[in-house]
Coordinates of C-alpha atoms in Angstrom, one line a residue:
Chain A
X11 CA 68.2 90.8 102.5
X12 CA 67.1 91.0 106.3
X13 CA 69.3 93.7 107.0
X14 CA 67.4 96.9 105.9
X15 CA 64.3 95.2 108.3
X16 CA 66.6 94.9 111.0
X17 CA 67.7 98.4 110.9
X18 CA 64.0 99.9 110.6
X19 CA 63.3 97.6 113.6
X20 CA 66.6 99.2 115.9
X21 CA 65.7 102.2 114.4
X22 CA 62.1 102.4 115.9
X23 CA 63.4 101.0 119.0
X24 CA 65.5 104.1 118.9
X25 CA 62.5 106.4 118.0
X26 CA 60.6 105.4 121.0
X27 CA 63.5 105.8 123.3
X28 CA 63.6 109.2 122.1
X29 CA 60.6 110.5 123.9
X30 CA 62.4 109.2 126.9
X31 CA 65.7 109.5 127.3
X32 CA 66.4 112.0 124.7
X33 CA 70.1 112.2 125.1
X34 CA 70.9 108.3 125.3
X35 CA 68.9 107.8 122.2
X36 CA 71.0 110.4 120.1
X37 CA 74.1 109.0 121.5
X38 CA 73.1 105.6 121.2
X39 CA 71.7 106.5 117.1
X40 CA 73.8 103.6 115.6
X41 CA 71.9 101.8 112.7
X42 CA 72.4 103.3 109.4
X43 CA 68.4 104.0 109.2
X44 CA 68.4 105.6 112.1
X45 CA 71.4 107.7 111.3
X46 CA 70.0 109.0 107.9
X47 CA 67.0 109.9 109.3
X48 CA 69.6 112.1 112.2
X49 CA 71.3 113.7 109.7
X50 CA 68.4 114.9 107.7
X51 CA 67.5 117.2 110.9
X52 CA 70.7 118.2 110.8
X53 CA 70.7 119.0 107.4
X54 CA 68.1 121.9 107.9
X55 CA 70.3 123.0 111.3
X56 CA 73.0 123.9 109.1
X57 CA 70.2 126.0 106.6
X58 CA 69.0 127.9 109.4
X59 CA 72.5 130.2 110.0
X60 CA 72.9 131.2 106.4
X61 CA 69.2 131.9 105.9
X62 CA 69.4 134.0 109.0
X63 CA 72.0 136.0 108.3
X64 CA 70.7 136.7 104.7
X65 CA 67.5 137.4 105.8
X66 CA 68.9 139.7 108.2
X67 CA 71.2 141.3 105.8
X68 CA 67.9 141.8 103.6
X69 CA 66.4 143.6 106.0
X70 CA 69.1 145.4 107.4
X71 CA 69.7 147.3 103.5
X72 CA 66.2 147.5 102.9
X73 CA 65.5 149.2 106.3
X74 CA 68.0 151.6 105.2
X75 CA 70.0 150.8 108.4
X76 CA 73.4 149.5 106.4
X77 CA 74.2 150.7 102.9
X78 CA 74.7 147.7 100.9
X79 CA 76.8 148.6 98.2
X80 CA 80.2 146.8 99.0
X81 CA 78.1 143.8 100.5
X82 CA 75.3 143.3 98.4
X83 CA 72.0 141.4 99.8
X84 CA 70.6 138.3 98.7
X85 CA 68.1 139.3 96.8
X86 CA 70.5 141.5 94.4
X87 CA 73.1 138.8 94.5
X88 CA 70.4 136.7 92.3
X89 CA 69.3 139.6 90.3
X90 CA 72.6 139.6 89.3
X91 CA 72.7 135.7 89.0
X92 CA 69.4 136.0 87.0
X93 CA 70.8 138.9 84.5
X94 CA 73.5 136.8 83.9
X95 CA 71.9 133.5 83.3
X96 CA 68.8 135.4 81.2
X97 CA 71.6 136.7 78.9
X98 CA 73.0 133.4 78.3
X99 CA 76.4 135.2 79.6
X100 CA 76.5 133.0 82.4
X101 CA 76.1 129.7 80.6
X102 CA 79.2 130.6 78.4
X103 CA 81.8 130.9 81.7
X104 CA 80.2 128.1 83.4
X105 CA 80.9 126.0 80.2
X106 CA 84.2 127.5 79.8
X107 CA 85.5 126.9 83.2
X108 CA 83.4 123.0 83.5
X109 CA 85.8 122.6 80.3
X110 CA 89.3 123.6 81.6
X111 CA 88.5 121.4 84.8
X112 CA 87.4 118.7 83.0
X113 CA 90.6 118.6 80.9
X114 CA 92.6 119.2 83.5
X115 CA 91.4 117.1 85.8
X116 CA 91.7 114.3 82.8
X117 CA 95.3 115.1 82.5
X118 CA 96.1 115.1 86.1
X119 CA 94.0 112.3 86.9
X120 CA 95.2 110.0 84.9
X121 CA 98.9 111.0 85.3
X122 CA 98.4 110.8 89.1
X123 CA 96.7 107.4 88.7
X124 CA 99.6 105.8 85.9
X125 CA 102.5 107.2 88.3
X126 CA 100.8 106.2 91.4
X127 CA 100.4 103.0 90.1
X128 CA 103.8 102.3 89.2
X129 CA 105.4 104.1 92.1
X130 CA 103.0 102.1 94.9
X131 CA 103.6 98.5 92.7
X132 CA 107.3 98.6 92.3
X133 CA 109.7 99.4 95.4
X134 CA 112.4 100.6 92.3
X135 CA 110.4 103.2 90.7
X136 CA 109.2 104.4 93.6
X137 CA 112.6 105.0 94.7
X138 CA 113.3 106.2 91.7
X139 CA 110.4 108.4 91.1
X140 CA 108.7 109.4 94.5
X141 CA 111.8 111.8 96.1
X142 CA 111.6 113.8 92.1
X143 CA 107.9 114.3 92.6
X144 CA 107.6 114.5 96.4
X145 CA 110.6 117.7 96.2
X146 CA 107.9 119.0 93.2
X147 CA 105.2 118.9 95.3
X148 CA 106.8 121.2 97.9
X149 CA 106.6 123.9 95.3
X150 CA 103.2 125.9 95.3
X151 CA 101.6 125.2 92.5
X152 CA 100.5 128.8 91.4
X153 CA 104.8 129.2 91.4
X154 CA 104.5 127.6 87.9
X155 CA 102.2 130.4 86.3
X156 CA 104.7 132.4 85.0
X157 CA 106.6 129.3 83.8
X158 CA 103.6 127.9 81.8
X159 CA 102.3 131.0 80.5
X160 CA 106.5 131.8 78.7
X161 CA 106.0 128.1 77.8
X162 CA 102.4 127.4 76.7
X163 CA 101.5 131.0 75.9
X164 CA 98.7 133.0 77.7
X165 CA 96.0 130.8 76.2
X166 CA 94.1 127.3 77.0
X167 CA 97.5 125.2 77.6
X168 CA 98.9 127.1 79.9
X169 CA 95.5 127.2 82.4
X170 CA 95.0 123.2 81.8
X171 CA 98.5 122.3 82.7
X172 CA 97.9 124.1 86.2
X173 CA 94.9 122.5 87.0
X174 CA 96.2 119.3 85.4
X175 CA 99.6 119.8 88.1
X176 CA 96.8 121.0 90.9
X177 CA 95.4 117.2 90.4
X178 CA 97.7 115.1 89.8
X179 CA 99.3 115.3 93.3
X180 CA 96.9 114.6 95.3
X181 CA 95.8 111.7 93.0
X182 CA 99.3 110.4 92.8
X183 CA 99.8 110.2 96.5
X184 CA 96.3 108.9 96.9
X185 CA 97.1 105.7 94.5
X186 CA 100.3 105.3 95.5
X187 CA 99.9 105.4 99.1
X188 CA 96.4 103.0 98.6
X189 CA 98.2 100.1 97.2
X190 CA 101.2 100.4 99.6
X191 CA 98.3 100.1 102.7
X192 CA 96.5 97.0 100.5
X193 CA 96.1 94.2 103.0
X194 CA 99.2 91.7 103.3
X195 CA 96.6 89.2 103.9
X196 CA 94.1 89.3 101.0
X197 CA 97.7 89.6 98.4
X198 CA 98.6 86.1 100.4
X199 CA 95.2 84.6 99.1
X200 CA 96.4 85.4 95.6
X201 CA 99.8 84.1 95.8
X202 CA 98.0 80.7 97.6
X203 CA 96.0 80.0 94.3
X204 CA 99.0 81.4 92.4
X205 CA 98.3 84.4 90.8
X206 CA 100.5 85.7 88.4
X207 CA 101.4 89.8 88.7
X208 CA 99.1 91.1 86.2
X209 CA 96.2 88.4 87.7
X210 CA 97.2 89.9 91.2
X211 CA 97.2 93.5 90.0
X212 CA 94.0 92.7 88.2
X213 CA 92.2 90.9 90.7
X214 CA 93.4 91.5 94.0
X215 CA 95.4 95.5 93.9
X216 CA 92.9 97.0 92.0
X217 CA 89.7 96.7 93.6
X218 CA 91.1 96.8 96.9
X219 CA 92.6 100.3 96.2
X220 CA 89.2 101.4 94.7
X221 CA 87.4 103.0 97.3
X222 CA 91.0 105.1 98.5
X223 CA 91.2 105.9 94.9
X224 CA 87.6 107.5 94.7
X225 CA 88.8 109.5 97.4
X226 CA 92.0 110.3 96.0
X227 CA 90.1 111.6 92.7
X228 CA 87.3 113.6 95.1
X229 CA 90.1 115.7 96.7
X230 CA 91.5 115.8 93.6
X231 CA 88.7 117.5 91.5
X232 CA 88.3 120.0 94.7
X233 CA 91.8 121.3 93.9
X234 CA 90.9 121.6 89.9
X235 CA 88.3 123.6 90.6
X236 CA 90.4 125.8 93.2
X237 CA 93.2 126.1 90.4
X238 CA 90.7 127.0 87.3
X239 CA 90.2 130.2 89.5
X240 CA 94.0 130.5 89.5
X241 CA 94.3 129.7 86.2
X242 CA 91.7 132.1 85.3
X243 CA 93.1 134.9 87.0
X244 CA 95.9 134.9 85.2
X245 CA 93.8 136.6 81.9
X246 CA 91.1 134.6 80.9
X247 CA 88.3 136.2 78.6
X248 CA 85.9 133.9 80.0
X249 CA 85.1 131.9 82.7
X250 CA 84.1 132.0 86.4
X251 CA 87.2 133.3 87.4
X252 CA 87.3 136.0 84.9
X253 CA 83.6 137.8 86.2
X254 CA 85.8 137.8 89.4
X255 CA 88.4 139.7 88.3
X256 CA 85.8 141.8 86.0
X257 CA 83.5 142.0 89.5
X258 CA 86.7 143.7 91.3
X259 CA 88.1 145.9 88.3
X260 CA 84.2 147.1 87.6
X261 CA 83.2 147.4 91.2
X262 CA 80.2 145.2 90.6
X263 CA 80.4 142.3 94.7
X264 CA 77.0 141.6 93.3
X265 CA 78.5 139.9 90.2
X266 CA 81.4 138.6 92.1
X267 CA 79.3 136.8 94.5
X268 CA 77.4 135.5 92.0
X269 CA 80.2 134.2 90.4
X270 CA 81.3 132.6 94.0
X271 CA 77.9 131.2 94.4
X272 CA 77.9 129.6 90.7
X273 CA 81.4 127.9 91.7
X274 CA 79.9 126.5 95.4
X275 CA 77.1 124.9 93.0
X276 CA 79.1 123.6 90.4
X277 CA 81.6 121.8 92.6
X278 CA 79.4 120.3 95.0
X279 CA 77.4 118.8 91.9
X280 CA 80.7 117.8 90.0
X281 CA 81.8 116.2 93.4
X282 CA 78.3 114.5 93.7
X283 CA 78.5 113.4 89.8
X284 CA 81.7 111.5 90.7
X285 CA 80.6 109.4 93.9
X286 CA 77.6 108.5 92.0
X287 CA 79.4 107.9 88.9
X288 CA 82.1 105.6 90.8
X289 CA 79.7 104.0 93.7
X290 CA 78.9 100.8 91.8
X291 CA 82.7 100.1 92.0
X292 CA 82.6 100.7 96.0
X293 CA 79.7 99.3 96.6
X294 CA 80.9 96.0 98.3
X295 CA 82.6 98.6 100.8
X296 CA 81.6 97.9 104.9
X297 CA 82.0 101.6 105.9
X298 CA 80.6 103.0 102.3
X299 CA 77.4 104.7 103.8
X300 CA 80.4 106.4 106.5
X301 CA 82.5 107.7 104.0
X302 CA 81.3 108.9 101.0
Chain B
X7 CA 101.9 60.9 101.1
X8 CA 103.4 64.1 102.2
X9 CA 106.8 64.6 103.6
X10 CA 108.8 66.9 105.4
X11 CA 112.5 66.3 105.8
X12 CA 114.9 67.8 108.3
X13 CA 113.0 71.0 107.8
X14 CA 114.1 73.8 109.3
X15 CA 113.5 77.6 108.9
X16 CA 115.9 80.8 110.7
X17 CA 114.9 83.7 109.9
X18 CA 116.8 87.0 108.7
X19 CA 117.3 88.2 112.6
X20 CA 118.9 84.9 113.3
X21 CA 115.6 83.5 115.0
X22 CA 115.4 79.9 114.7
X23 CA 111.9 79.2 114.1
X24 CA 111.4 75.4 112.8
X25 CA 114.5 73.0 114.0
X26 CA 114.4 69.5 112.2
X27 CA 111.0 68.6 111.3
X28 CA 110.5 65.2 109.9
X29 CA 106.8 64.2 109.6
X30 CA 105.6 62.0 106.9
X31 CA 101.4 62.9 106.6
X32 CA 99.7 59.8 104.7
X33 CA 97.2 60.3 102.0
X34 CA 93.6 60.8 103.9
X35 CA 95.5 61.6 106.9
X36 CA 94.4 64.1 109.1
X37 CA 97.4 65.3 111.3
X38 CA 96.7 67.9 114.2
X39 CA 99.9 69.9 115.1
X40 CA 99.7 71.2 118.4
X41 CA 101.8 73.0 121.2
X42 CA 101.9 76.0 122.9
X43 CA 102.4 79.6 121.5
X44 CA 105.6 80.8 119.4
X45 CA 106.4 77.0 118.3
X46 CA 106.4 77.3 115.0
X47 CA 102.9 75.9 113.7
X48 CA 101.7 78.4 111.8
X49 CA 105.4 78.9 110.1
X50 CA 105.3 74.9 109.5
X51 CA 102.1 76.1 107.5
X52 CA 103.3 78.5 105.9
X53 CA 106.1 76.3 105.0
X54 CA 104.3 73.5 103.6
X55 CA 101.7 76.3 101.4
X56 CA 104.8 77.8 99.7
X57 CA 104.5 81.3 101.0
X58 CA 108.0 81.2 103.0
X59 CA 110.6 79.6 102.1
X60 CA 112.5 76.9 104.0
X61 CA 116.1 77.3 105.3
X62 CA 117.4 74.2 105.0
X63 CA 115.2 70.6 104.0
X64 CA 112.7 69.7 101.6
X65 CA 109.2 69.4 101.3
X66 CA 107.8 66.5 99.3
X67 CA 103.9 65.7 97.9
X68 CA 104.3 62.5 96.6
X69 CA 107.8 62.1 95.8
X70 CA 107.3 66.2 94.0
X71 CA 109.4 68.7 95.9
X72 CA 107.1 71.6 97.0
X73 CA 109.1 74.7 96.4
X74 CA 106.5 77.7 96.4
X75 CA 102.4 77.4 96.2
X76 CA 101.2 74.5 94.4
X77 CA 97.6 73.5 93.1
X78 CA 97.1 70.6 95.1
X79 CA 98.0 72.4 98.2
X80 CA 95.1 74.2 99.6
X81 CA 94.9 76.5 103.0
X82 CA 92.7 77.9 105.5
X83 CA 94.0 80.8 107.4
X84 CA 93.1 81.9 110.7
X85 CA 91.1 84.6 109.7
X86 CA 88.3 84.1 106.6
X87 CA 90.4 86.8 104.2
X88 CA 87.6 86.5 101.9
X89 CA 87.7 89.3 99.4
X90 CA 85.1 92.0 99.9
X91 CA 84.5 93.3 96.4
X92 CA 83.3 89.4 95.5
X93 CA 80.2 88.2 96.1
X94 CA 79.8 84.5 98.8
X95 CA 79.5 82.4 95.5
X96 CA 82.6 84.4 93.4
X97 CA 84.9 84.3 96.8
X98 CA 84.5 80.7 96.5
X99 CA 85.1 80.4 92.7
X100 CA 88.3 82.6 93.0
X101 CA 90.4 78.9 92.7
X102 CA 88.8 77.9 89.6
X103 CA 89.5 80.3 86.6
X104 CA 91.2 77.8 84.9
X105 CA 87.5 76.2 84.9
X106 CA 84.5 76.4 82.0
X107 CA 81.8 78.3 83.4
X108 CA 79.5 75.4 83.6
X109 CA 81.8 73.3 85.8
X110 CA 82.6 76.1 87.6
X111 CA 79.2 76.8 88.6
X112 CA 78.3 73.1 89.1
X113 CA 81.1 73.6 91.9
X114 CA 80.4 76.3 93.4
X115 CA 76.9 75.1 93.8
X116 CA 77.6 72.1 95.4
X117 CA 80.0 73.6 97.8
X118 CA 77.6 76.5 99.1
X119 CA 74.8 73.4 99.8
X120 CA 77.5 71.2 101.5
X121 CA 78.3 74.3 104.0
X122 CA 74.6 75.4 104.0
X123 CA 74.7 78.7 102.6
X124 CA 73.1 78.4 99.5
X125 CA 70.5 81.0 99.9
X126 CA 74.0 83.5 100.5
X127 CA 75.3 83.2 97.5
X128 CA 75.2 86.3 96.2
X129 CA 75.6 88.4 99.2
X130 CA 78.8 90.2 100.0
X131 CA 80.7 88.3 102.8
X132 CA 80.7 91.6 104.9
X133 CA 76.8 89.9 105.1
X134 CA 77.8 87.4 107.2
X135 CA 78.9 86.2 110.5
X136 CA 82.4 85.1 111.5
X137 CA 81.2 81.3 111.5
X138 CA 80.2 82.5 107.9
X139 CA 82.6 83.5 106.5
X140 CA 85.0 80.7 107.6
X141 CA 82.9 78.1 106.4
X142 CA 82.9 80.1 103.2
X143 CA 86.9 80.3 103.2
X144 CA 86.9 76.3 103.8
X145 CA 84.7 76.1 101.0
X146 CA 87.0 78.6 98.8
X147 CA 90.0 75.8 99.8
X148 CA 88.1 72.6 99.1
X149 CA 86.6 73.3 95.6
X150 CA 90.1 73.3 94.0
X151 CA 90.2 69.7 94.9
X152 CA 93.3 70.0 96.8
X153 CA 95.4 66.9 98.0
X154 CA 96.6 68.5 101.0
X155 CA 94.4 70.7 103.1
X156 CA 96.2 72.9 105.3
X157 CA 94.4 74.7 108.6
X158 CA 95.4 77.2 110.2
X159 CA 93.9 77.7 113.5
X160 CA 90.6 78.0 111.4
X161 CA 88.8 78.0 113.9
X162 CA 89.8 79.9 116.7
X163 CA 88.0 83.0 116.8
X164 CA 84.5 81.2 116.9
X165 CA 82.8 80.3 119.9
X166 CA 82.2 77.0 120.8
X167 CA 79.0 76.3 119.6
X168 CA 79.9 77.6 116.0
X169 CA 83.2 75.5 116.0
X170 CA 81.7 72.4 116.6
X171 CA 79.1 72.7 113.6
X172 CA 82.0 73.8 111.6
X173 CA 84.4 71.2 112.8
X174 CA 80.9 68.7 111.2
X175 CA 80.9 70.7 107.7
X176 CA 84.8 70.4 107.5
X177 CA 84.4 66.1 108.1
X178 CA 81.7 66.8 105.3
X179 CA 83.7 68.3 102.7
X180 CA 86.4 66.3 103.7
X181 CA 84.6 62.6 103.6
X182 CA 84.0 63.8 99.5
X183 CA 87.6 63.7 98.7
X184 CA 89.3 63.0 102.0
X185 CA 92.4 65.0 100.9
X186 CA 95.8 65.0 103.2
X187 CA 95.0 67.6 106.1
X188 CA 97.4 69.6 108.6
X189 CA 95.3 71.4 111.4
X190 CA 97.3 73.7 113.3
X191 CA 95.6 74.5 116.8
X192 CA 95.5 75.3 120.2
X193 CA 92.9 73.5 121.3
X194 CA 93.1 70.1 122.1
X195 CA 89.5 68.9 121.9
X196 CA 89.5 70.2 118.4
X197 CA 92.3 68.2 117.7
X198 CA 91.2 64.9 119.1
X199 CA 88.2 65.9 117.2
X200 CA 89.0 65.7 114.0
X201 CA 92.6 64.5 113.5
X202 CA 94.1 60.6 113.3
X203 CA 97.0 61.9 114.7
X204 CA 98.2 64.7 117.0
X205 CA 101.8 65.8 116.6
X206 CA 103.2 67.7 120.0
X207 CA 105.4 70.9 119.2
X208 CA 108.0 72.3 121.5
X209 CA 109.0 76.0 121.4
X210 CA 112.9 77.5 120.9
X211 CA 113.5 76.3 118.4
X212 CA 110.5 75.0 117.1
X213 CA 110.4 71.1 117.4
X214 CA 108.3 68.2 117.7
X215 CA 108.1 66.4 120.5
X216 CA 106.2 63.4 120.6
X217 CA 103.3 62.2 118.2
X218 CA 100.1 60.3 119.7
X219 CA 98.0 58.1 116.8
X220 CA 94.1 59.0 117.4
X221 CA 92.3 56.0 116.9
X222 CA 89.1 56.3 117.6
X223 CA 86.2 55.4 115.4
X224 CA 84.1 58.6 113.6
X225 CA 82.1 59.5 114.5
X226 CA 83.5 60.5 117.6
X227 CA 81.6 61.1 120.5
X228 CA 82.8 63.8 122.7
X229 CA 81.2 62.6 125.7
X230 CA 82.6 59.0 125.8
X231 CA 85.5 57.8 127.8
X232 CA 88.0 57.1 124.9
X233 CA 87.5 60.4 123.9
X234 CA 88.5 62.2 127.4
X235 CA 91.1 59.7 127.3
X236 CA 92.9 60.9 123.9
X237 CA 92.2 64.4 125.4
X238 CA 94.0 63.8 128.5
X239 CA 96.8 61.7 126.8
X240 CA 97.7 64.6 124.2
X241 CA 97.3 67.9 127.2
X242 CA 99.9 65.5 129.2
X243 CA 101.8 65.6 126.3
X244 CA 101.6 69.2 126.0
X245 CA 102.5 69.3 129.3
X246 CA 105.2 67.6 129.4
X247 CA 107.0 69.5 126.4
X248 CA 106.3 73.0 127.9
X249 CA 108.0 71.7 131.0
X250 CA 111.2 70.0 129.8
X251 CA 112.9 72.7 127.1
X252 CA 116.3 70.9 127.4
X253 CA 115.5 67.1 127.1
X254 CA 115.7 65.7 123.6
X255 CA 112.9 63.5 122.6
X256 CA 113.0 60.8 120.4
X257 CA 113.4 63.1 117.6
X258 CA 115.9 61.2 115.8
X259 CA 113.5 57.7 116.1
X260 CA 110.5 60.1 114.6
X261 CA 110.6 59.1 111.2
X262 CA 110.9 55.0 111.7
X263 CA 108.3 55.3 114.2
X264 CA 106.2 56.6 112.4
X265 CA 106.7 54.5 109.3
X266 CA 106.5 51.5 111.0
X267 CA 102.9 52.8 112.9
X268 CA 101.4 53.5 109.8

């Protein structure tokens, strides 16, 4: 493999520009190297206005200069993160909510990807199916809570079928519309060296919808987790969602941003878990590093 | 012996694409379709590899009507469409499933050294240059051991260096089994190139208009006299049937002719 040596090469070319002509240089950043290395600095940039404004907040309550008893500063924020975590009562919502997700997200997931499948592979079906489910779509998805808890009672069911409907959308269209855009040109290779359908499906559909579908799935599991608050607002005895509710009706912001901070965490990792998880099967892709 | 008779192909809009074709391609041919844009080349192709259908006529590889993509018809396209999940050496084996693994691989292996890109094999094709990855899509056609070779303007988006080291690695692959090949292109040095034969096409409705037998010995030296003759013989050609829409050739006489040429 040359490449990587190519790209440090055009990426200390770049360097060395830098002291020059600063602004040509960041314009003219093109080589993958040189564009990790970019976005690391940038990284930090983005630190520097939350840290600021906590730090500031910090100060600002300790000073005595704002009260801080609606807006709580950092520092209790994690004391109430720590109190919570030391009594193992965070660990318990954490695993319940990670739980109903995951479930959901199973359910919908795989729904979105069987209907997807069928609706983007056969002009019928999708005729058949795709006005039904499109008209469902329209509806907001919280509209079904009252419907699900008379049906599935005010228990597990009823919060894993709205996260399961939260997901499945998005993953269906995602699918469907990924192997109506698969290239005309690369099918034509399998029909030259006559594929049958499954071989074509097998061969030719499926990993070229792959990387769309990773997508599909990303923005799917970023609506699960914004539906397992839904679902847990709707009485829950545990969960994320549930010390929100019991932050507001107790008056303790500390314990609700806490809760909020928890969520950020766990869905950027969940989110990271699944591009790592599903990058060997994109891995082939030209714009990969652009993308994920 | 490949043969097209009284082909002709209208499509669903009422345009008339192909008019009449009769061209009879012997085995080890190598026939060079030319003639100016929108005359129905690439849709002979396409015709002849089974992935449109013809209006009215028949396609024949010896004596066997053609009626949809066959294993002994093989084709380049214009572009390399190489898959990009598959590795250089699986792009290549994607015609040979039916295969063992061993033979597969013995394929494979020779193909890659015949086009040069053995030390490639197991990069992905996004790896490599244009000239690359065509000479990896002519070496996805040729390892099914097809009887007829069909090109599509292969080689068109390559400069002119590249396409004359390709135009070498496709007289390579093709000395091993000289299979039956139709090369549709634009350019007429390519086609005195490589081809026995050039066959003239005429747009509205696509047509032929005159065939010229390329005699020269290979391999042909592009520099020598015969060679800018044959050049000069098939661009007056061209000439003349971008010039004259309404006269009818000897369209009718095409098939004798040619029978009693070969």
């Amino acid at each position: 493999m040359s490449l990587p040596r190519e790209s440090a090469v055009s990426g200390e070319i770049a360097t060395s520009a830098w002291s020059s002509q600063q602004g040509a240089a960041a314009l003219a950043a093109s080589s993958p190297a040189e564009k990790r290395r970019a976005f690391d600095w940038r990284i930090l940039l983005g630190f520097l206005l939350p840290i600021a404004i906590a730090l500031l907040w910090e100060a600002g309550v300790r000073t005595g200069l704002v009260q801080g008893r609606l807006v709580p500063p950092p520092s209790r924020i994690f004391a109430a993160l720590w109190a919570l975590a030391e009594t193992g009562e965070l660990w318990t919502h954490v695993w319940v909510t990670l739980w109903r997700i995951a479930s959901g997200f199973a359910l919908g997931a795989v729904a979105g990807i069987v209907f997807g499948a069928l609706s983007g592979a056969s002009e019928t079906i999708r005729r058949l199916l795709d006005p039904t489910l499109q008209a469902l779509r329209a509806i907001p998805s919280i509209a079904w809570v009252p419907l699900f808890i008379l049906w599935l009672g005010i228990f597990e069911a009823s919060k894993v079928a709205l996260i399961a409907v939260g997901v499945f959308f998005p993953v269906y269209l995602g699918i469907a519309g990924a192997i109506l855009s698969v290239d005309r040109k690369l099918v034509e290779v399998g029909h030259v060296f006559r594929l049958s359908r499954f071989q074509l499906a097998r061969r030719i559909l499926l990993p070229a919808v792959l990387p769309e579908a990773v997508i599909a799935l990303r923005s799917g599991l970023g609506l699960g987790f914004m539906f397992v608050v839904a679902a847990e607002f709707m009485g829950a005895s545990e969960g994320l969602g549930y010390l929100l509710v019991d932050g507001q009706q107790m008056g303790k912001p500390d314990q609700i941003l806490a809760a909020i901070i928890a969520f950020a965490l766990l869905g950027k990792i969940a989110d990271s878990l699944l591009v790592l998880l599903t990058k060997p099967l994109v891995r082939w892709q030209d714009t990969v590093r652009e993308r994920l | 012996m490949l043969q097209l008779d009284h082909l002709s192909k209208t499509y669903a809009d009422g345009t008339r694409a192909l008019s009449d074709i009769n061209l009879t391609v012997r085995n080890g041919e190598i026939v060079a379709l030319v003639g100016g844009s929108g005359c129905g080349k690439t849709t002979l192709l396409r015709l002849i590899a089974g992935l449109d259908q013809a209006s009215i006529g028949a396609i024949r590889l010896d004596g066997e009507a053609l009626s949809g993509p066959h294993p002994s018809v093989g084709i380049v396209f214009q572009e390399p469409r190489l898959l990009p999940w598959l590795s250089v050496a699986d792009n290549i084996a994607f015609g040979l499933d039916h295969l063992n693994g061993a033979e597969r691989k013995a394929r494979v292996k020779h193909a890659l050294e015949k086009i040069g890109l053995s030390e490639h094999a197991e990069r992905w094709p996004r790896d490599l240059s244009g000239g690359q990855q065509q000479r990896v899509a002519i070496a996805r056609a040729f390892v099914t051991n097809p009887k007829v070779l069909l090109l599509d303007e292969p080689f068109s988006a390559l400069d002119a260096f590249t396409r004359a080291s390709l135009h070498e690695h496709l007289l390579a692959l093709w000395e091993e089994t000289r299979p039956t090949v139709v090369l549709v292109t634009h350019d007429v040095q390519e086609a005195v190139t490589l081809a026995d034969r050039a066959v003239v096409m005429q747009p509205k409705p696509g047509r032929i208009f005159d065939e010229l037998p390329l005699t020269l010995s290979r391999p042909r030296d592009k520099t020598g006299l015969p060679f800018e003759t044959s050049v000069r013989r098939v661009l007056t050609a061209l000439d003349h049937s971008l010039n004259t829409p309404q006269q009818q050739p000897q369209r009718e006489r095409d098939r004798q002719a040619a029978a009693l040429w070969w």
